[in-house]
Structures are given as C-alpha cells and as structure tokens.
Amino acid sequence: MKNSVAAPKTIRVLNHRFNSAVALRTLLCVFVVTVIVFSALPLLRYFHGRTIFDYKLWYETGKHVLAGHEIYFFRSGKYDFMYPPPCALFLAGASLLGQGGLILLLVAINSAAWFCSARLSAILAGGMGGARNAWLYLVPNLLVIVYIWSSYHLGQPNLVLLALMLGAFVALRANRQIIGGGLIAIAAAIKAFPVLAIVYLLYRRYWTAAASLVVTLALLLLVLPVPLRGFGRAWRDIEKWSAGMLKYSEASVGQRPMRSYTWKNQSLVGVSNRLLRHVDADAASAPHQPVYVNFADLKFSAVNAIVAGIALVLGSLFIAVMPQRGMRTAKSDAIEFALLLLLILMITPLSFGYFYSWLMLPFAVITHQVLAAKDSAILRWSLPALALLALGLIFPRGAQLYGNSFFATLLLVVGCSVELLRCKKQKGRTQSVGEVNSPS
C-alpha cells in the first residue's frame, strides 16, 4: 500500500523539479544540437559523393518537371516517383537550388516540422500548460527519435505530414474548420496518406472542414499545376498516378513490388499477407535466399477478407468509443486524435518504419496521464507496446518480420480505446448527476 502511494508522489516530485523554465531552455538547446547533427549528415554524404537515398530521386523528379517531362514512367517494372503530382511541383522549385540546396531546404523543413510536431503534441496532450511542460517534449520525442532520424536519413516527409495533421487537430478543436480541412488536404496532396482522416471529418460532421479539404485538393491537383504543366498534362499526371498507385494485387501494393509484403511494411495489409500467405518476407531485386514467416497459406482473396474484417472491427471500435459532441473534453479529444493517428498507421496499405514518428502524439498523451498520477488504461497497454518496439531496435529485421511495430500499435489502439470509453462514461455520469441536481 505504501508503494502505491509513494509512486504517484515520486512522479509529482520529479515533475515539479524537472518542469521548469531552465529545463525547457536546456531541452531547446539539445533539440537545436540534434537538428544540426541530423541535418548535417545527409549533406556530408552528398559532399563526399556517397548515396543520398531519396534526396537524389526528389532532385531528379524536380528536374523532370522543369523540363516538361513525364513525372510517372516505368523503370525496372515500377514508377521511380510515387507521390501525388503536387509534391512533384514543390520539388521542381526546390531543384532550382541544386542538389545540395535541395537537401538543405528539405532538412530545414523537416526540422521546422519536428519543432511544430513536438509543440502541438504537447498542447493537444496537456493544453497550454502542456506546452510549458518539459516532460511532454522529452519523453515522446525520445521514444520516436529513431523514426525521426530515419526521415532525415532517407529524405522522407513524414514529420511534415505529422505537423500538418496535428495542426489540423488543433484547428478543429478551436472550431477553425477551414484551416483544419485545408491542412489535411495538403497532407493528402503530399503523400495520399491520411485518407482515414477524410472519413473522420465526415463522421464527426465537420462539414466546413470537409468542404475546405475538397476545395483545397482541387486547387492543388488541378489549378496549381496549370501554369507549369497545362491542364491537359496536369489531368494526365493524375490519371497516371492513380492508375499506378491505387492498385492492390497478389504481387504488389501500388508501385512497391519488392517491399509491399516484406518486413519493412508494418501495415495491416503487409503483416497479414506475409503471415497468412506464402510470400517472400525479405524480397529484393537481386538474387537472394527467400524468407518465409507465414503460419498459414491462404488464398489472396481470403487474406483480403481478413484484412477487411479487421479494418471494419477497428473502425467500429473507434466509432463505439468516440464521445458524442456534447460529451467531448480536451482530454477525450487528445485521446481521440491519437487513436485516429494510430488507425491511419495500421490501415494505410504501406506503413514503413519512418511513418512511426506519428507515435509522438500517443506517447505525449500517455506521458500526460502518467504525470497526472492517474490510473490509466493507456499506460498499462503501452508498456508491452514499448517492449515490442524495443525488440525492433535489438532485432531490427527479425522483429519486424513478424510485425512488431504493427502489433505495438494495435496494443496502443486498445489502450486508447479503453481510456476513451472511460472518459465517455465519466462524462455521461457527470451529466446525469447535473441533470438530477438541476432545479426543475
């Protein structure tokens, strides 16, 4: 009994000592140093003539756009560039800076997105008080630092997507629906990733945000490219991208034939196919020894039925635990938004390691619950989730072959769902008591 009382007291003491202006300034200095290191390494690789991963593709795509060439063309049986057309237009402007300048610009954007994501996560989890709480910056960012580094290392925009989504959540909570819908549209135009967020807007009856999203997408897809590409070519870009990327077959998802069902894909689609079908879980373009981890050998159609069923269950669970409009609180909104990000990570067909920087908000919510010294379902479910994610650091390939990131996310989904349901019931009881005590 003494230990159970002492633990919350210890947490409060640590929170009080560490949560200070000095701690925040120290963290900011550490952040700046880390950003400089993370940003310098891709530039150093470029200046030393070493591989620069996706930065090279971004530069070449930008040059193709400026030269009036096709953006989407097959090479080695797949598209080189797989992102939506508006992303290619941005890269066209960035490529004018030269390859080194493009890398510098992209790492600067990543750094700004990281700062915004950390601050917005703290605000969503703990309100404006959370924005001054050093723990809400330190813990979530430490837990996802590996995925953040991957974004810098490979040149991926997932930190930018996270900042846009979190900005949209803050805007929606403030009832600034036009801004919220526009930010989600920009994220979708960059990577066609947060499709589930569009469904969420409609279900939550954010009609203005949904309309803003549609209008913004139309502007980005059809109006913005016209001065550079012309309307006919802009439309053809959309058609070619859709035909190449919006497909799903036994061999591939989109244009990822060598990655769709391998250990690198931690989505529901990727994990289900390699565990339930006899597919190479470590496919590569060069000759290699195939790796199989399936414990069943089902038909592709049967796996699809299972994937659809699980997705339906997860979506139904989300709807069941969501509080009604009049029962929502800042705490329930934070958990609801975290749950939405988790579901996007799981249900999107391609979900690679660097996508999991999106766990920043769920971990910020968990950290806030711990600091409040409350009995939280999220905390109990997060501990085994963290253990699964840690396995990916110790055994990077072995753990991911069996979907450690996917199953860790699933545990966080369960924890968030239980906690959100508890918030919903508590608010319902409070309203019932208020109605009983109100004068007739």
Coordinates of C-alpha atoms in Angstrom, one line a residue:
M1 CA 0.0 0.0 0.0
K2 CA 2.9 2.4 0.9
N3 CA 4.5 1.7 -2.5
S4 CA 1.3 2.5 -4.4
V5 CA 1.0 5.9 -2.6
A6 CA 4.7 6.6 -2.9
A7 CA 4.8 6.1 -6.7
P8 CA 2.4 9.0 -7.6
K9 CA 4.1 11.2 -5.0
T10 CA 7.5 10.5 -6.6
I11 CA 6.2 11.3 -10.0
R12 CA 4.8 14.6 -8.8
V13 CA 8.1 15.5 -7.2
L14 CA 10.1 14.7 -10.4
N15 CA 7.5 16.6 -12.4
H16 CA 7.9 19.6 -10.2
R17 CA 11.7 19.6 -10.3
F18 CA 12.1 19.0 -14.0
N19 CA 9.2 21.1 -15.2
S20 CA 10.9 24.5 -15.1
A21 CA 12.0 27.3 -17.5
V22 CA 15.6 26.1 -17.1
A23 CA 14.6 22.6 -18.2
L24 CA 12.8 23.9 -21.2
R25 CA 15.7 26.1 -22.3
T26 CA 18.1 23.1 -21.8
L27 CA 15.8 20.9 -23.9
L28 CA 15.7 23.6 -26.6
C29 CA 19.5 23.7 -26.8
V30 CA 19.6 19.9 -27.0
F31 CA 17.0 20.0 -29.8
V32 CA 19.0 22.6 -31.8
V33 CA 22.2 20.5 -31.5
T34 CA 20.3 17.3 -32.5
V35 CA 18.7 19.1 -35.5
I36 CA 22.1 20.3 -36.6
V37 CA 23.6 16.8 -36.4
F38 CA 20.6 15.2 -38.2
S39 CA 20.7 17.8 -40.9
A40 CA 24.4 17.8 -41.4
L41 CA 24.7 14.0 -42.0
P42 CA 22.8 13.9 -45.3
L43 CA 24.7 17.0 -46.5
L44 CA 28.0 15.4 -45.6
R45 CA 27.1 12.3 -47.5
Y46 CA 26.3 14.4 -50.6
F47 CA 29.6 16.3 -50.4
H48 CA 31.5 13.1 -50.0
G49 CA 29.8 11.6 -53.0
R50 CA 28.0 8.9 -51.1
T51 CA 24.5 7.7 -51.6
I52 CA 21.8 10.2 -50.6
F53 CA 18.9 7.9 -50.8
D54 CA 15.6 9.6 -51.7
Y55 CA 17.1 13.1 -51.9
K56 CA 18.5 12.0 -55.3
L57 CA 15.1 11.0 -56.5
W58 CA 13.5 14.2 -55.3
Y59 CA 16.1 16.3 -57.2
E60 CA 15.7 14.3 -60.4
T61 CA 11.9 14.5 -60.2
G62 CA 12.1 18.3 -59.9
K63 CA 14.3 18.5 -63.0
H64 CA 11.9 16.3 -64.9
V65 CA 9.0 18.7 -64.1
L66 CA 11.0 21.8 -65.0
A67 CA 12.0 20.2 -68.3
G68 CA 8.4 19.3 -69.1
H69 CA 9.0 15.6 -69.0
E70 CA 6.7 12.9 -67.7
I71 CA 6.6 12.5 -63.9
Y72 CA 5.4 9.0 -63.8
F73 CA 7.2 6.5 -66.0
F74 CA 8.2 2.9 -65.5
R75 CA 11.7 1.8 -64.7
S76 CA 12.6 -1.7 -63.6
G77 CA 8.8 -2.5 -63.6
K78 CA 7.8 0.3 -61.3
Y79 CA 7.4 4.1 -61.0
D80 CA 10.5 5.9 -59.8
F81 CA 8.4 8.7 -58.3
M82 CA 5.3 7.5 -56.5
Y83 CA 3.9 10.6 -54.7
P84 CA 1.0 12.7 -55.9
P85 CA 1.6 15.4 -58.6
P86 CA 1.5 18.5 -56.2
C87 CA 4.5 17.0 -54.4
A88 CA 6.4 16.9 -57.7
L89 CA 5.6 20.6 -58.3
F90 CA 7.1 21.6 -55.0
L91 CA 10.2 19.5 -55.8
A92 CA 10.5 21.4 -59.1
G93 CA 11.0 24.7 -57.2
A94 CA 13.4 23.1 -54.7
S95 CA 15.5 21.6 -57.5
L96 CA 16.4 25.1 -58.7
L97 CA 18.6 25.3 -55.7
G98 CA 20.8 22.5 -57.0
Q99 CA 21.1 19.1 -55.3
G100 CA 22.9 20.4 -52.2
G101 CA 20.5 23.3 -51.9
L102 CA 17.5 20.9 -52.2
I103 CA 18.9 18.7 -49.4
L104 CA 19.5 21.8 -47.2
L105 CA 15.9 23.0 -47.9
L106 CA 14.3 19.7 -47.1
V107 CA 16.2 19.1 -43.8
A108 CA 15.3 22.7 -42.8
I109 CA 11.6 21.9 -43.5
N110 CA 11.9 18.6 -41.6
S111 CA 13.4 20.5 -38.6
A112 CA 10.7 23.1 -38.6
A113 CA 8.1 20.3 -38.8
W114 CA 9.7 18.4 -35.9
F115 CA 9.6 21.5 -33.7
C116 CA 6.0 22.2 -34.6
S117 CA 5.0 18.5 -34.1
A118 CA 6.6 18.4 -30.6
R119 CA 4.9 21.6 -29.5
L120 CA 1.5 20.7 -31.0
S121 CA 1.6 17.2 -29.4
A122 CA 2.3 18.8 -26.0
I123 CA -0.5 21.3 -26.5
L124 CA -3.0 18.6 -27.6
A125 CA -2.0 16.3 -24.7
G126 CA -1.9 18.9 -21.9
G127 CA -3.3 22.2 -23.1
M128 CA -1.3 25.4 -22.9
G129 CA 0.1 24.1 -19.6
G130 CA 1.4 21.1 -21.5
A131 CA 3.3 23.5 -23.9
R132 CA 5.3 24.5 -20.8
N133 CA 5.9 21.0 -19.5
A134 CA 9.4 19.7 -20.3
W135 CA 8.3 16.1 -19.8
L136 CA 5.8 16.3 -22.7
Y137 CA 8.7 17.2 -25.0
L138 CA 11.4 14.9 -23.7
V139 CA 9.6 11.6 -23.3
P140 CA 7.6 11.4 -26.6
N141 CA 10.4 12.6 -28.7
L142 CA 12.9 10.2 -27.1
L143 CA 10.6 7.3 -27.8
V144 CA 10.3 8.2 -31.5
I145 CA 13.8 9.6 -32.1
V146 CA 14.8 6.6 -34.3
Y147 CA 11.9 7.2 -36.6
I148 CA 12.6 10.9 -36.7
W149 CA 16.2 10.2 -37.7
S150 CA 15.0 7.9 -40.5
S151 CA 13.1 10.8 -42.0
Y152 CA 16.3 12.9 -42.1
H153 CA 18.4 10.0 -43.2
L154 CA 16.2 8.9 -46.1
G155 CA 14.7 12.3 -47.0
Q156 CA 11.1 11.3 -46.2
P157 CA 8.3 13.9 -45.4
N158 CA 6.5 12.1 -42.6
L159 CA 7.4 14.7 -40.0
V160 CA 5.8 17.3 -42.3
L161 CA 2.7 15.2 -42.6
L162 CA 2.6 14.8 -38.8
A163 CA 2.9 18.6 -38.3
L164 CA 0.1 19.2 -40.7
M165 CA -2.2 16.6 -39.1
L166 CA -1.5 17.9 -35.6
G167 CA -2.1 21.5 -36.8
A168 CA -5.4 20.3 -38.3
F169 CA -6.4 18.8 -34.9
V170 CA -5.6 22.0 -33.0
A171 CA -7.6 24.0 -35.6
L172 CA -10.6 21.6 -35.4
R173 CA -10.6 21.8 -31.6
A174 CA -10.7 25.6 -31.9
N175 CA -13.6 25.2 -34.5
R176 CA -11.4 26.6 -37.3
Q177 CA -12.7 24.1 -39.7
I178 CA -11.5 25.8 -42.9
I179 CA -7.9 25.7 -41.7
G180 CA -8.2 22.2 -40.4
G181 CA -9.6 20.8 -43.6
G182 CA -7.0 22.7 -45.7
L183 CA -4.1 21.3 -43.6
I184 CA -5.4 17.7 -44.1
A185 CA -5.7 18.3 -47.8
I186 CA -2.1 19.5 -48.0
A187 CA -1.0 16.3 -46.2
A188 CA -3.0 14.2 -48.6
A189 CA -1.6 16.0 -51.6
I190 CA 1.9 15.3 -50.4
K191 CA 1.6 11.6 -49.8
A192 CA -2.0 10.5 -50.1
F193 CA -1.6 9.1 -46.6
P194 CA -4.3 10.3 -44.2
V195 CA -7.3 9.1 -46.2
L196 CA -9.0 7.8 -43.0
A197 CA -8.9 11.4 -41.7
I198 CA -11.3 12.4 -44.5
V199 CA -13.7 9.8 -43.3
Y200 CA -13.3 11.1 -39.8
L201 CA -14.3 14.6 -40.8
L202 CA -17.5 13.3 -42.4
Y203 CA -18.4 11.2 -39.4
R204 CA -17.8 14.0 -37.0
R205 CA -19.9 16.2 -39.2
Y206 CA -17.1 18.7 -39.8
W207 CA -18.9 19.8 -43.0
T208 CA -17.0 23.0 -43.4
A209 CA -13.7 21.2 -42.9
A210 CA -14.7 18.5 -45.4
A211 CA -15.6 21.2 -48.0
S212 CA -12.4 23.0 -47.3
L213 CA -10.5 19.8 -47.9
V214 CA -12.2 19.1 -51.2
V215 CA -11.7 22.7 -52.5
T216 CA -8.0 22.7 -51.4
L217 CA -7.3 19.3 -53.0
A218 CA -8.9 20.6 -56.2
L219 CA -6.7 23.7 -56.2
L220 CA -3.6 21.6 -55.5
L221 CA -4.3 18.9 -58.1
L222 CA -5.9 20.9 -60.9
V223 CA -5.3 24.6 -60.6
L224 CA -1.7 24.8 -59.2
P225 CA -0.1 22.7 -61.9
V226 CA -1.7 24.5 -64.8
P227 CA 0.9 27.4 -65.2
L228 CA 3.7 24.8 -65.4
R229 CA 2.1 21.7 -66.8
G230 CA -1.0 22.9 -68.6
F231 CA -4.5 21.5 -67.8
G232 CA -4.2 18.5 -70.1
R233 CA -0.9 17.3 -68.8
A234 CA -2.0 18.0 -65.2
W235 CA -5.0 15.8 -65.7
R236 CA -2.9 13.1 -67.3
D237 CA -0.5 13.2 -64.3
I238 CA -3.4 12.5 -62.0
E239 CA -4.6 9.6 -64.2
K240 CA -1.1 8.1 -64.5
W241 CA -0.5 8.4 -60.7
S242 CA -4.0 6.9 -59.9
A243 CA -3.5 4.0 -62.4
G244 CA -0.1 3.2 -61.0
M245 CA -0.5 3.7 -57.3
L246 CA -4.2 2.9 -56.5
K247 CA -3.9 -0.8 -57.2
Y248 CA -3.5 -3.8 -55.0
S249 CA -2.6 -7.3 -56.3
E250 CA -1.0 -10.5 -55.1
A251 CA 2.4 -9.2 -56.1
S252 CA 2.3 -5.6 -55.0
V253 CA 0.7 -2.6 -53.4
G254 CA 0.9 0.4 -55.7
Q255 CA 4.4 0.5 -57.2
R256 CA 6.2 -1.3 -54.4
P257 CA 6.7 -4.9 -55.7
M258 CA 9.8 -5.6 -53.6
R259 CA 8.6 -4.0 -50.4
S260 CA 4.8 -4.4 -50.2
Y261 CA 4.8 -7.7 -48.2
T262 CA 8.3 -7.6 -46.8
W263 CA 9.3 -6.9 -43.2
K264 CA 9.7 -3.2 -44.0
N265 CA 5.9 -2.8 -44.4
Q266 CA 4.2 -2.8 -40.9
S267 CA 0.7 -2.1 -42.1
L268 CA -2.3 -4.4 -41.6
V269 CA -2.0 -5.3 -45.3
G270 CA 1.7 -6.0 -45.2
V271 CA 1.7 -8.0 -42.0
S272 CA -1.4 -10.0 -42.9
N273 CA -0.1 -11.0 -46.3
R274 CA 3.3 -12.2 -45.1
L275 CA 1.9 -14.1 -42.1
L276 CA -1.0 -15.7 -43.9
R277 CA 0.4 -16.2 -47.4
H278 CA 3.5 -17.9 -48.7
V279 CA 5.3 -14.8 -49.9
D280 CA 8.9 -13.7 -49.6
A281 CA 9.1 -11.6 -46.5
D282 CA 12.5 -10.2 -47.5
A283 CA 12.1 -9.7 -51.2
A284 CA 14.9 -8.0 -53.1
S285 CA 15.6 -7.2 -56.8
A286 CA 19.0 -9.0 -56.6
P287 CA 19.2 -12.8 -56.3
H288 CA 18.8 -13.8 -52.7
Q289 CA 17.5 -16.6 -50.3
P290 CA 13.7 -16.1 -49.9
V291 CA 12.5 -15.8 -46.3
Y292 CA 9.0 -17.1 -45.3
V293 CA 7.4 -16.4 -41.9
N294 CA 3.8 -17.4 -42.7
F295 CA 2.0 -19.8 -40.4
A296 CA -0.8 -20.3 -42.9
D297 CA -1.0 -20.4 -46.7
L298 CA -4.3 -18.8 -47.6
K299 CA -5.6 -17.6 -50.9
F300 CA -5.1 -13.9 -51.6
S301 CA -8.9 -13.4 -51.6
A302 CA -9.1 -15.0 -48.1
V303 CA -6.4 -12.7 -46.8
N304 CA -8.3 -9.7 -48.2
A305 CA -11.4 -10.8 -46.4
I306 CA -9.5 -11.0 -43.1
V307 CA -7.9 -7.6 -43.7
A308 CA -11.3 -6.0 -44.5
G309 CA -12.8 -7.7 -41.4
I310 CA -10.1 -6.4 -39.1
A311 CA -10.3 -2.9 -40.5
L312 CA -14.0 -3.0 -40.0
V313 CA -13.7 -4.1 -36.4
L314 CA -11.1 -1.4 -35.7
G315 CA -13.3 1.3 -37.4
S316 CA -16.3 0.1 -35.4
L317 CA -14.4 0.2 -32.2
F318 CA -13.3 3.7 -32.9
I319 CA -16.9 4.8 -33.5
A320 CA -18.1 3.0 -30.4
V321 CA -15.7 4.7 -28.0
M322 CA -16.0 8.2 -29.5
P323 CA -18.0 10.5 -27.2
Q324 CA -20.9 12.5 -28.6
R325 CA -20.3 16.1 -29.4
G326 CA -21.7 17.4 -26.1
M327 CA -19.6 14.9 -24.1
R328 CA -16.2 15.8 -25.6
T329 CA -13.5 17.3 -23.4
A330 CA -9.9 18.4 -24.1
K331 CA -8.7 15.1 -22.7
S332 CA -11.1 13.0 -24.8
D333 CA -10.2 14.9 -27.9
A334 CA -6.4 14.3 -27.3
I335 CA -7.0 10.6 -27.0
E336 CA -9.4 10.6 -30.0
F337 CA -6.9 12.3 -32.2
A338 CA -4.1 10.0 -31.0
L339 CA -6.4 7.0 -31.8
L340 CA -7.0 8.3 -35.3
L341 CA -3.3 8.6 -36.0
L342 CA -2.8 5.0 -34.8
L343 CA -5.5 3.7 -37.0
I344 CA -4.1 5.5 -40.0
L345 CA -0.7 3.9 -39.3
M346 CA -2.3 0.5 -39.2
I347 CA -4.8 0.7 -42.1
T348 CA -2.8 2.5 -44.7
P349 CA -1.6 -0.1 -47.2
L350 CA 2.1 0.9 -46.9
S351 CA 3.5 1.8 -43.5
F352 CA 7.3 1.8 -43.3
G353 CA 9.5 2.5 -40.2
Y354 CA 9.8 6.2 -40.6
F355 CA 6.0 6.5 -40.6
Y356 CA 6.1 5.8 -36.8
S357 CA 7.2 9.2 -35.9
W358 CA 3.4 9.6 -35.7
L359 CA 3.5 7.9 -32.3
M360 CA 4.6 11.2 -30.9
L361 CA 1.1 12.3 -30.0
P362 CA 0.0 9.0 -28.5
F363 CA 3.2 9.0 -26.3
A364 CA 2.5 12.6 -25.3
V365 CA -1.0 11.6 -24.2
I366 CA 0.5 8.7 -22.2
T367 CA 3.1 10.9 -20.6
H368 CA 0.5 13.4 -19.5
Q369 CA -1.6 10.6 -17.9
V370 CA 1.5 9.4 -16.0
L371 CA 2.3 12.9 -14.8
A372 CA -1.3 13.3 -13.6
A373 CA -0.7 10.2 -11.5
K374 CA -3.9 8.7 -12.7
D375 CA -4.8 5.0 -13.2
S376 CA -4.7 4.9 -17.0
A377 CA -5.6 2.0 -19.3
I378 CA -3.3 3.6 -21.9
L379 CA -0.3 3.3 -19.6
R380 CA -1.0 -0.4 -18.9
W381 CA -1.3 -1.2 -22.6
S382 CA 1.6 1.0 -23.6
L383 CA 4.2 -1.0 -21.6
P384 CA 4.0 -4.1 -23.7
A385 CA 3.8 -1.9 -26.8
L386 CA 7.1 -0.3 -25.8
A387 CA 8.6 -3.7 -25.3
L388 CA 7.6 -4.7 -28.8
L389 CA 9.0 -1.5 -30.3
A390 CA 12.2 -2.1 -28.4
L391 CA 12.6 -5.5 -30.0
G392 CA 12.8 -3.7 -33.3
L393 CA 15.9 -1.9 -32.0
I394 CA 17.5 -5.1 -30.8
F395 CA 16.5 -7.4 -33.7
P396 CA 15.6 -4.9 -36.5
R397 CA 14.8 -7.4 -39.2
G398 CA 13.7 -10.4 -37.0
A399 CA 11.2 -8.4 -35.0
Q400 CA 9.7 -6.6 -38.0
L401 CA 9.4 -9.8 -40.0
Y402 CA 6.6 -10.7 -37.5
G403 CA 5.1 -7.2 -37.4
N404 CA 6.4 -5.9 -34.1
S405 CA 5.5 -2.2 -34.9
F406 CA 2.0 -3.2 -36.2
F407 CA 1.2 -5.2 -33.0
A408 CA 2.7 -2.5 -30.8
T409 CA 0.4 0.0 -32.5
L410 CA -2.6 -2.4 -32.0
L411 CA -1.9 -2.5 -28.3
L412 CA -1.8 1.3 -28.2
V413 CA -5.2 1.3 -30.0
V414 CA -6.7 -1.0 -27.4
G415 CA -5.3 1.2 -24.6
C416 CA -6.6 4.4 -26.2
S417 CA -10.0 2.9 -26.8
V418 CA -10.4 1.7 -23.2
E419 CA -9.3 5.1 -21.9
L420 CA -11.6 7.0 -24.3
L421 CA -14.5 4.8 -23.3
R422 CA -13.8 5.6 -19.7
C423 CA -13.8 9.3 -20.4
K424 CA -17.1 8.9 -22.2
K425 CA -18.7 7.1 -19.3
Q426 CA -17.3 9.6 -16.7
K427 CA -18.7 12.5 -18.7
G428 CA -22.0 10.7 -19.0
R429 CA -22.2 10.2 -15.3
T430 CA -21.3 13.8 -14.6
Q431 CA -24.1 15.0 -17.0
S432 CA -26.6 12.6 -15.3
V433 CA -25.7 13.9 -11.9
G434 CA -26.0 17.5 -13.1
E435 CA -29.4 16.9 -14.6
V436 CA -30.6 15.3 -11.3
N437 CA -29.3 18.2 -9.2
S438 CA -30.5 20.9 -11.5
P439 CA -33.6 22.9 -10.4
S440 CA -36.8 21.9 -12.1

